[in-house]
Short mmCIF file of C-alpha atoms and ligand atoms in Angstrom, two decimals:
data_model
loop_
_atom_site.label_atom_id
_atom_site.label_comp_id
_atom_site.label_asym_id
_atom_site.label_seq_id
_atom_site.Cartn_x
_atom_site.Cartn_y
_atom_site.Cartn_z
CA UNK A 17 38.65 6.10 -30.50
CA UNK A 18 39.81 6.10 -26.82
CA UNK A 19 36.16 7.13 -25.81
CA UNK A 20 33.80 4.28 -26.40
CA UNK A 21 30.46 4.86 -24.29
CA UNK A 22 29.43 1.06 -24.89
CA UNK A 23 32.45 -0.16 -22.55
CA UNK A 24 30.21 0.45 -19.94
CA UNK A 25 27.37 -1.05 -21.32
CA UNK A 26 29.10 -4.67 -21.38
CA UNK A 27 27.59 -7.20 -19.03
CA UNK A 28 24.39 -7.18 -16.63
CA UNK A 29 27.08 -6.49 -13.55
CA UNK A 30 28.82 -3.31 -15.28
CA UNK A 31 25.44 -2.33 -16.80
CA UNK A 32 24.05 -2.42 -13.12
CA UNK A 33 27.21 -0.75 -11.19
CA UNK A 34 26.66 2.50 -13.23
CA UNK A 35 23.05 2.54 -13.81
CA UNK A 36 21.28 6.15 -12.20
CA UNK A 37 18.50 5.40 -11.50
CA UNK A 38 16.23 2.66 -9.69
CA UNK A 39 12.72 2.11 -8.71
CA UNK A 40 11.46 0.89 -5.62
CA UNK A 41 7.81 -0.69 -4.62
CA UNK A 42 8.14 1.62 -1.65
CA UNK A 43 8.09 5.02 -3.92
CA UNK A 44 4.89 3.84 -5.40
CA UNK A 45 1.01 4.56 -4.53
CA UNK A 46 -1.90 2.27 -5.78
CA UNK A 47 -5.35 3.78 -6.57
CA UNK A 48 -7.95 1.69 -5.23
CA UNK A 49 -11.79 2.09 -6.02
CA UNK A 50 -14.25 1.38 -3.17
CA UNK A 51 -17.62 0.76 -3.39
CA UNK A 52 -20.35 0.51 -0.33
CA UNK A 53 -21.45 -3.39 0.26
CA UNK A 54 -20.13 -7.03 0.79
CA UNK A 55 -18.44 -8.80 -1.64
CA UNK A 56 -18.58 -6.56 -4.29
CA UNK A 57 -15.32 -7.16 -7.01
CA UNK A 58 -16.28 -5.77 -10.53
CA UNK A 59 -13.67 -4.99 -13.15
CA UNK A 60 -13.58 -1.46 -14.54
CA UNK A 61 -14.22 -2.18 -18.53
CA UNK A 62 -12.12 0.41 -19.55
CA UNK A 63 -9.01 -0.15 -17.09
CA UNK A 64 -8.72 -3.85 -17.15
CA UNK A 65 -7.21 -5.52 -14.24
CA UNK A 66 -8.63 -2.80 -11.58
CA UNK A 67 -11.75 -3.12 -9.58
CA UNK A 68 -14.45 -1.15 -7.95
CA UNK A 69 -14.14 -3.42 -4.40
CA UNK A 70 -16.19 -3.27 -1.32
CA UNK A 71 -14.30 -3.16 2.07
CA UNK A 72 -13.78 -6.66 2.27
CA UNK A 73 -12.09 -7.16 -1.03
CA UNK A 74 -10.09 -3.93 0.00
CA UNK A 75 -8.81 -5.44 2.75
CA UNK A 76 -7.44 -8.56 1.10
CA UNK A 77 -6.35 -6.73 -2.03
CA UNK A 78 -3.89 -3.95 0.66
CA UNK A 79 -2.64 -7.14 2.52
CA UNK A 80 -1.60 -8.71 -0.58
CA UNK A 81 0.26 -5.63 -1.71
CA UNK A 82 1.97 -5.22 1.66
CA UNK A 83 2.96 -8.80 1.17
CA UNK A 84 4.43 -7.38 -2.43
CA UNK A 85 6.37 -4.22 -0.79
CA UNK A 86 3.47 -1.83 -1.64
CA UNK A 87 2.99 0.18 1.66
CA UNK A 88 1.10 3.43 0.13
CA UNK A 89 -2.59 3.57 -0.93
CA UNK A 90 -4.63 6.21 -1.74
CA UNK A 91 -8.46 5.24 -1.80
CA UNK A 92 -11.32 6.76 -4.25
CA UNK A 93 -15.32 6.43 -3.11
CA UNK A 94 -18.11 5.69 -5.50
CA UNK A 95 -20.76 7.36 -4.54
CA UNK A 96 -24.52 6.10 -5.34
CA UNK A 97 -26.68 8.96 -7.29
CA UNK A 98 -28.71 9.13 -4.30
CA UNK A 99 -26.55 10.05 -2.00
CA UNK A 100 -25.32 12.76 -3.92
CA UNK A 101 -26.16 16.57 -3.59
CA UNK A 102 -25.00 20.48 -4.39
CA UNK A 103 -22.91 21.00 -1.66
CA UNK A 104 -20.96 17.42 -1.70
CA UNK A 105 -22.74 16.60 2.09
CA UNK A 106 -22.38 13.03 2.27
CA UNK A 107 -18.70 13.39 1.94
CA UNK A 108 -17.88 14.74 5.49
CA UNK A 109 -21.64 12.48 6.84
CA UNK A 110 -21.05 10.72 9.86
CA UNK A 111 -21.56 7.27 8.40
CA UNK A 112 -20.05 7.95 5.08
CA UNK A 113 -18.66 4.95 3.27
CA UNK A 114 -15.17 6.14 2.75
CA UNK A 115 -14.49 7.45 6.07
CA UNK A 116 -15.80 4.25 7.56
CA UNK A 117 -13.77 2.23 5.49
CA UNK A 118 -10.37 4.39 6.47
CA UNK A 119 -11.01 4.15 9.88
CA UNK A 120 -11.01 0.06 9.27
CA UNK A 121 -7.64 0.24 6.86
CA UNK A 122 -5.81 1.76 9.01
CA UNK A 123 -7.18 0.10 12.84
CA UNK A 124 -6.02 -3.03 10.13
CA UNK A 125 -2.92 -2.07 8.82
CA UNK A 126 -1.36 1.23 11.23
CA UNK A 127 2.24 1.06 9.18
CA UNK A 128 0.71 1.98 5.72
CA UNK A 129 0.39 5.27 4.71
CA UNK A 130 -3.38 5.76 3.67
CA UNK A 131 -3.83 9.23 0.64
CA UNK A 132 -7.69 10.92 0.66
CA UNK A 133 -9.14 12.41 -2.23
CA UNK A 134 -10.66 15.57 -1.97
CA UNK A 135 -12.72 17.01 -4.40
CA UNK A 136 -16.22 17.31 -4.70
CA UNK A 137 -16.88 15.43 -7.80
CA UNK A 138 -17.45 12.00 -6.52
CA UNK A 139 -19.99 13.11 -4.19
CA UNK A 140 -21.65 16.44 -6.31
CA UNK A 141 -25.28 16.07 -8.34
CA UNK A 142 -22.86 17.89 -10.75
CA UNK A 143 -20.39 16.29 -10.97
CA UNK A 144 -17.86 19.12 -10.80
CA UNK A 145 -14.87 19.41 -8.60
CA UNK A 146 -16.18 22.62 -7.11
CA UNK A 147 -19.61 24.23 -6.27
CA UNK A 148 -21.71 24.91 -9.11
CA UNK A 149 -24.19 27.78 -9.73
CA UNK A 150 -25.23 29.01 -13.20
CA UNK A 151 -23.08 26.78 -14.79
CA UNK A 152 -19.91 28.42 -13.01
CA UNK A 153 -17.70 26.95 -10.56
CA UNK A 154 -18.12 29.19 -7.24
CA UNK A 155 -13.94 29.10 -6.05
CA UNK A 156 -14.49 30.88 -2.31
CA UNK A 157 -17.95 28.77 -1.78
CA UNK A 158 -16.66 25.71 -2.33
CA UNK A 159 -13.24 26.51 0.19
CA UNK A 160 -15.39 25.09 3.35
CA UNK A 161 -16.55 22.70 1.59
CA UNK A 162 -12.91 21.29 1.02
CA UNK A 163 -12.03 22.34 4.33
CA UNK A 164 -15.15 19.86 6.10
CA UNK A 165 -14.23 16.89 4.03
CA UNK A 166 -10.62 17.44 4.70
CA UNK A 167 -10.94 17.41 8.91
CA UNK A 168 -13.52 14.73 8.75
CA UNK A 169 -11.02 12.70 6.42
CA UNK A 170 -8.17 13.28 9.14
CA UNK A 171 -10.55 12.10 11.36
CA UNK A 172 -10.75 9.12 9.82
CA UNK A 173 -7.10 8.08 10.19
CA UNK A 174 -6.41 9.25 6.26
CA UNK A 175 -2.11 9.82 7.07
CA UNK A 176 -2.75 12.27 3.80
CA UNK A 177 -5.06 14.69 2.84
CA UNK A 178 -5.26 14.64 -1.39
CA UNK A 179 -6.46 18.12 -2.50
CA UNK A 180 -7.56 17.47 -6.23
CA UNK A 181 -9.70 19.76 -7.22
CA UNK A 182 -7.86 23.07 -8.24
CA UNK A 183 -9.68 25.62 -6.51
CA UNK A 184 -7.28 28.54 -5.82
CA UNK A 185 -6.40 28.59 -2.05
CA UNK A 186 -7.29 25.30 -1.13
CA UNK A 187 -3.89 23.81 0.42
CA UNK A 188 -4.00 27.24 2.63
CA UNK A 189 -7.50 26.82 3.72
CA UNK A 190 -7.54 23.04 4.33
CA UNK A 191 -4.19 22.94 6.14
CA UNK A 192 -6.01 26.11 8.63
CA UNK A 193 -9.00 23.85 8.98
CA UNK A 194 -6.81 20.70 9.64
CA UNK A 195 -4.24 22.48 12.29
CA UNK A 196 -7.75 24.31 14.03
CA UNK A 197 -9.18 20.84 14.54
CA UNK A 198 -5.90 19.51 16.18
CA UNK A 199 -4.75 17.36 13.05
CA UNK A 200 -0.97 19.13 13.00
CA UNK A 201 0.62 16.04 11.92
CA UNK A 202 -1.69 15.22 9.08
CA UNK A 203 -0.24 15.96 5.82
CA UNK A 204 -1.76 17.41 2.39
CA UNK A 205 -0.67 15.53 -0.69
CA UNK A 206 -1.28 18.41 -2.86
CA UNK A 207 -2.92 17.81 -6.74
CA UNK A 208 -0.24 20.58 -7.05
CA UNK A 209 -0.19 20.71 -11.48
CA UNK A 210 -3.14 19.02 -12.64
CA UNK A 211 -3.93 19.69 -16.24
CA UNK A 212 -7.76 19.63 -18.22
CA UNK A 213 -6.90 16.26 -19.47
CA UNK A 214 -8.48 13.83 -21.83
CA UNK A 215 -6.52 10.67 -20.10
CA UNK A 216 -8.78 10.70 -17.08
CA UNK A 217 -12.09 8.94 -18.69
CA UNK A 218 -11.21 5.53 -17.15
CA UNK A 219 -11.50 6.83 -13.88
CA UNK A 220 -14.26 8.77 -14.45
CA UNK A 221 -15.83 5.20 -15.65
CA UNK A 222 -14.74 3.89 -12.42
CA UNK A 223 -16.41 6.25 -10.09
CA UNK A 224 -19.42 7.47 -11.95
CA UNK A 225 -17.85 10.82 -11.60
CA UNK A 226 -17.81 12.72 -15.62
CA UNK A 227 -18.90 16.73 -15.21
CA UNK A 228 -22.29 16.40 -15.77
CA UNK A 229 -22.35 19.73 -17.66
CA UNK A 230 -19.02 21.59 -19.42
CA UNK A 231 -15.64 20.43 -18.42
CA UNK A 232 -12.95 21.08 -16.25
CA UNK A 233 -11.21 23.69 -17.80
CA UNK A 234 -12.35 26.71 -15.56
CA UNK A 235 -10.31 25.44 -12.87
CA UNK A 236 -7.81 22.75 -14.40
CA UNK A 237 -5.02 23.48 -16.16
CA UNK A 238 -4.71 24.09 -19.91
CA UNK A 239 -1.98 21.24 -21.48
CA UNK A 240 -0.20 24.06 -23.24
CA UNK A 241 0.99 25.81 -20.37
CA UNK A 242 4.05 25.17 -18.98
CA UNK A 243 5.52 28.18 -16.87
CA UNK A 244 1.64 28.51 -14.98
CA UNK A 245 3.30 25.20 -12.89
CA UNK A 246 5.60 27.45 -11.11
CA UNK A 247 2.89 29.83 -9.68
CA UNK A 248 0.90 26.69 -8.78
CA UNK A 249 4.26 25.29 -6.81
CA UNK A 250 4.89 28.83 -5.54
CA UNK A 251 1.49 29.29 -3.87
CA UNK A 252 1.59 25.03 -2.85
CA UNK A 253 4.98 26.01 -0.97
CA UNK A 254 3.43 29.03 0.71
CA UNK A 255 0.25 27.60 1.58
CA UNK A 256 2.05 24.42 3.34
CA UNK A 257 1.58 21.22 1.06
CA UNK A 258 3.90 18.71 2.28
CA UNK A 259 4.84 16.69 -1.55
CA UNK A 260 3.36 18.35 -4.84
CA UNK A 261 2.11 16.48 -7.71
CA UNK A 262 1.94 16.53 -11.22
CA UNK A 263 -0.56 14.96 -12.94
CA UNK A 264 -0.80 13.09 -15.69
CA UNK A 265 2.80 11.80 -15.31
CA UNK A 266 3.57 10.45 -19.02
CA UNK A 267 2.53 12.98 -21.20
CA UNK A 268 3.96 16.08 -18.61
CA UNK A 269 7.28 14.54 -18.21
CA UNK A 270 8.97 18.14 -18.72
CA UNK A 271 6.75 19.40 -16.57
CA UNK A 272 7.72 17.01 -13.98
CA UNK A 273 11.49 17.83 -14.41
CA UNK A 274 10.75 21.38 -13.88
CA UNK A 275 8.98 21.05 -10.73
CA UNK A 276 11.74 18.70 -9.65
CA UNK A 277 14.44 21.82 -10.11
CA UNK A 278 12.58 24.45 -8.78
CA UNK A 279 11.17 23.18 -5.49
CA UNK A 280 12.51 21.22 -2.59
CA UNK A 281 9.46 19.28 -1.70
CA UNK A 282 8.79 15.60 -2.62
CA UNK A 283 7.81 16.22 -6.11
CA UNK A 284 5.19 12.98 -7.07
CA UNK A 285 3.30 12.42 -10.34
CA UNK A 286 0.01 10.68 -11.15
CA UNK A 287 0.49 7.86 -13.30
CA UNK A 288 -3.23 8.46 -14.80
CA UNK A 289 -6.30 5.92 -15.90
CA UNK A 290 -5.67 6.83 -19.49
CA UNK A 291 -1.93 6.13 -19.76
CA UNK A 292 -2.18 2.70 -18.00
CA UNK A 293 -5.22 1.82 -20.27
CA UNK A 294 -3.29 2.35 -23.96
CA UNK A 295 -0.39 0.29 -22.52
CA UNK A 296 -2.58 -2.51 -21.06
CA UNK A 297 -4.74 -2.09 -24.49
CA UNK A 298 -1.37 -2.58 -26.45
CA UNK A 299 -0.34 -5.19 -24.59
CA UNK A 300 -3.36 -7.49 -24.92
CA UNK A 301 -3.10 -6.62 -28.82
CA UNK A 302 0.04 -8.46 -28.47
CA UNK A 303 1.48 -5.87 -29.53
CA UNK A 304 4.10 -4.54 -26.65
CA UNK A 305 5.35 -7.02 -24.07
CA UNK A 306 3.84 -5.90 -20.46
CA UNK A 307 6.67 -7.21 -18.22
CA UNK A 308 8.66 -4.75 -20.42
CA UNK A 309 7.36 -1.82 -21.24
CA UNK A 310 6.02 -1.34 -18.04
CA UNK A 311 8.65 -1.27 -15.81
CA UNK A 312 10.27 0.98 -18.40
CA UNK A 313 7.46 3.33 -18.47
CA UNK A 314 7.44 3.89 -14.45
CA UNK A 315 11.27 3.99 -14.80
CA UNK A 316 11.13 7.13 -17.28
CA UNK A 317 8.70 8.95 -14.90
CA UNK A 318 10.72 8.67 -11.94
CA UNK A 319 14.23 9.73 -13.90
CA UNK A 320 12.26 12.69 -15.24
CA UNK A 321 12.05 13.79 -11.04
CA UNK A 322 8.84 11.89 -9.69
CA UNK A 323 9.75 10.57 -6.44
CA UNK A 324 6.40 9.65 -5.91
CA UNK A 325 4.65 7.14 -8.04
CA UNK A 326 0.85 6.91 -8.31
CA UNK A 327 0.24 4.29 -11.03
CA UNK A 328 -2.40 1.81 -11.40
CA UNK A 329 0.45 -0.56 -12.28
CA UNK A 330 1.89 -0.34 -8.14
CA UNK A 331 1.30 -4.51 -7.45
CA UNK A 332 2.29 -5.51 -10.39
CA UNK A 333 5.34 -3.51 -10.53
CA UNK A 334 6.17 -5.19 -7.11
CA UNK A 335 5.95 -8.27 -7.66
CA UNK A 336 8.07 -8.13 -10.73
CA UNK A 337 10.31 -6.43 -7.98
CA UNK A 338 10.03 -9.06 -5.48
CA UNK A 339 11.11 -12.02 -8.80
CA UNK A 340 13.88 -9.95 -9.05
CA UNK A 341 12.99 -9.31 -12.61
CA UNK A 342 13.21 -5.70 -12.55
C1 PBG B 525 -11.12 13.86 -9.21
C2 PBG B 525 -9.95 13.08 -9.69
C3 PBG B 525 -9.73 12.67 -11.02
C4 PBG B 525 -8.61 11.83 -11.01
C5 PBG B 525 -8.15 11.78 -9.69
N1 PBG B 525 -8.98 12.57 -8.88
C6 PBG B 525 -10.53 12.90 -12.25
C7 PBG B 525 -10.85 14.27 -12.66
O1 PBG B 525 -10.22 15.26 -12.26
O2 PBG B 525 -11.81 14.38 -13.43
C8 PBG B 525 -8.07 11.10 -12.21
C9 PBG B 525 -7.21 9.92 -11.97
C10 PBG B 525 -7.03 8.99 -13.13
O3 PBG B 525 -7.47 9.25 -14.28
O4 PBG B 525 -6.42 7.93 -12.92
N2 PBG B 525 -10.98 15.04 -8.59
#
């Protein structure tokens, strides 16, 4: 034999001199949950070790990630039944919650770089992504809609605008709407490939946020479907996103290769509720060893093209980073 592949597989020093590829705190986004109040720090049941937080416990929660590495954040509102309505209006109100709270985060911490969400959902009676009439999601009605949350977001200091909701034409009319208000250097973080998936329910836990009628899969995509990403990218690329995202990350691997081949933007993928929750789950079973098997799991996502990690597992990740243990 004078090829023997384990040769380079001998000791920690060769194994790290021709390793491909590594992981950095910096390439990674943490979801974080707010909720309106003081003091407010409840666990999500079904994503332990994550927290619907009011402002305060924000606050504390992004310094201590800074102090880990973690400079990225992208923030998620609950809304309270209440305030919600047909047409989303709270989400673009004057003394909304969320925009309040971005405009603190970032007066607080300038360097970090701050993701919105838009959508509709966590602010619609319906709970849908999009404008609902007769049980049909209206695409061109809820456009404005998008486009209002999006400038008042920018307004708020967001450094990313996070389009999420699949409507068709959405990164084109929100990045009009953002450049007509003055907000050129704002970007869109673009839910470029987001699938009808069944790995979101944690999340929806989190904000209160399930469909309240039918699912998603009008507007998100069907799991099957594979080439569809391309025309998704295509129109992204036209329509001026500035990183595209796949999402879920884990079970859409191939999906995020492909994207990574065919298009020259930052390519990220969303690490979803779902997958975090069966590894956590396994690992309080005993059953898989966390400081493992996590590490490895962001690892695969980011060799399969993710530059971009959004994954619930971001501080965690960091400090194992930090202890030099990854
Ligand atoms: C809402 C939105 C969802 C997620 C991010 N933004 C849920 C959905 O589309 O129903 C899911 C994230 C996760 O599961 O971690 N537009």
């Amino acid at each position: 034999m004078n090829r023997r592949p384990r040769r380079n597989r001998r000791s920690i020093s060769h194994r790290a001199l021709v390793r491909e590829t590594r992981l950095h705190p910096a390439n990674l986004v943490l979801p974080l949950f707010l909720v309106s109040g003081k003091n407010i720090k409840n666990e999500v049941a079904s994503l332990p070790g994550n927290y619907r937080m009011s402002l305060d416990n924000i606050i504390k929660e992004i310094e201590e990630c800074i102090s880990y590495g973690i400079l990225s954040f992208v923030l998620f509102p609950a809304i309270p039944e209440e305030k919600k309505d047909k047409v989303a209006s709270y989400s673009y109100a004057e003394d909304c919650f969320y925009l309040e709270a971005a405009r603190l985060i970032k007066s607080q911490f300038p360097n970090c770089t701050l993701i919105s969400d838009v959508a509709m959902d966590p602010y619609s009676s319906d709970g849908h992504d999009g404008y609902v009439e007769n049980g049909e999601i209206l695409n061109d009605v809820t456009l404005p809609i998008l486009q209002k949350m999006a400038v008042a977001q920018a307004k708020a200091g967001f450094d990313l605008i996070g389009p999420s909701d699949m409507m068709d034409g959405r990164v084109g009319a929100i990045r009009e709407a953002l450049d007509d208000a003055g907000f050129i250097n704002t970007g869109i973080m673009s839910y470029t490939v987001k699938y009808a998936s069944a790995f979101y329910g944690p999340f929806r836990d989190a904000l209160d946020s399930a469909p309240k009628a039918g699912d998603k899969k009008t507007y998100q995509m069907d799991p099957a479907n594979k080439t569809e990403a391309l025309i998704e990218g295509e129109l992204d690329m036209a329509e001026g996103a500035d990183i595209m995202m796949v999402k879920p990350a884990l079970n859409y691997l191939d999906v995020i290769h492909l994207m990574k081949e065919n298009f020259e933007l930052p390519i990220a993928a969303y690490h979803v509720s779902g997958e975090c929750a069966m590894l956590i789950a396994a690992c309080q079973n005993g059953w898989l060893e966390y400081e493992k098997a996590m590490p490895e799991t962001l690892l695969s996502i980011h060799r399969a093209g993710a530059d971009v990690i959004f994954t619930y597992f971001a501080k965690d990740f960091a400090k194992l980073f930090q202890a030099g243990k990854v």
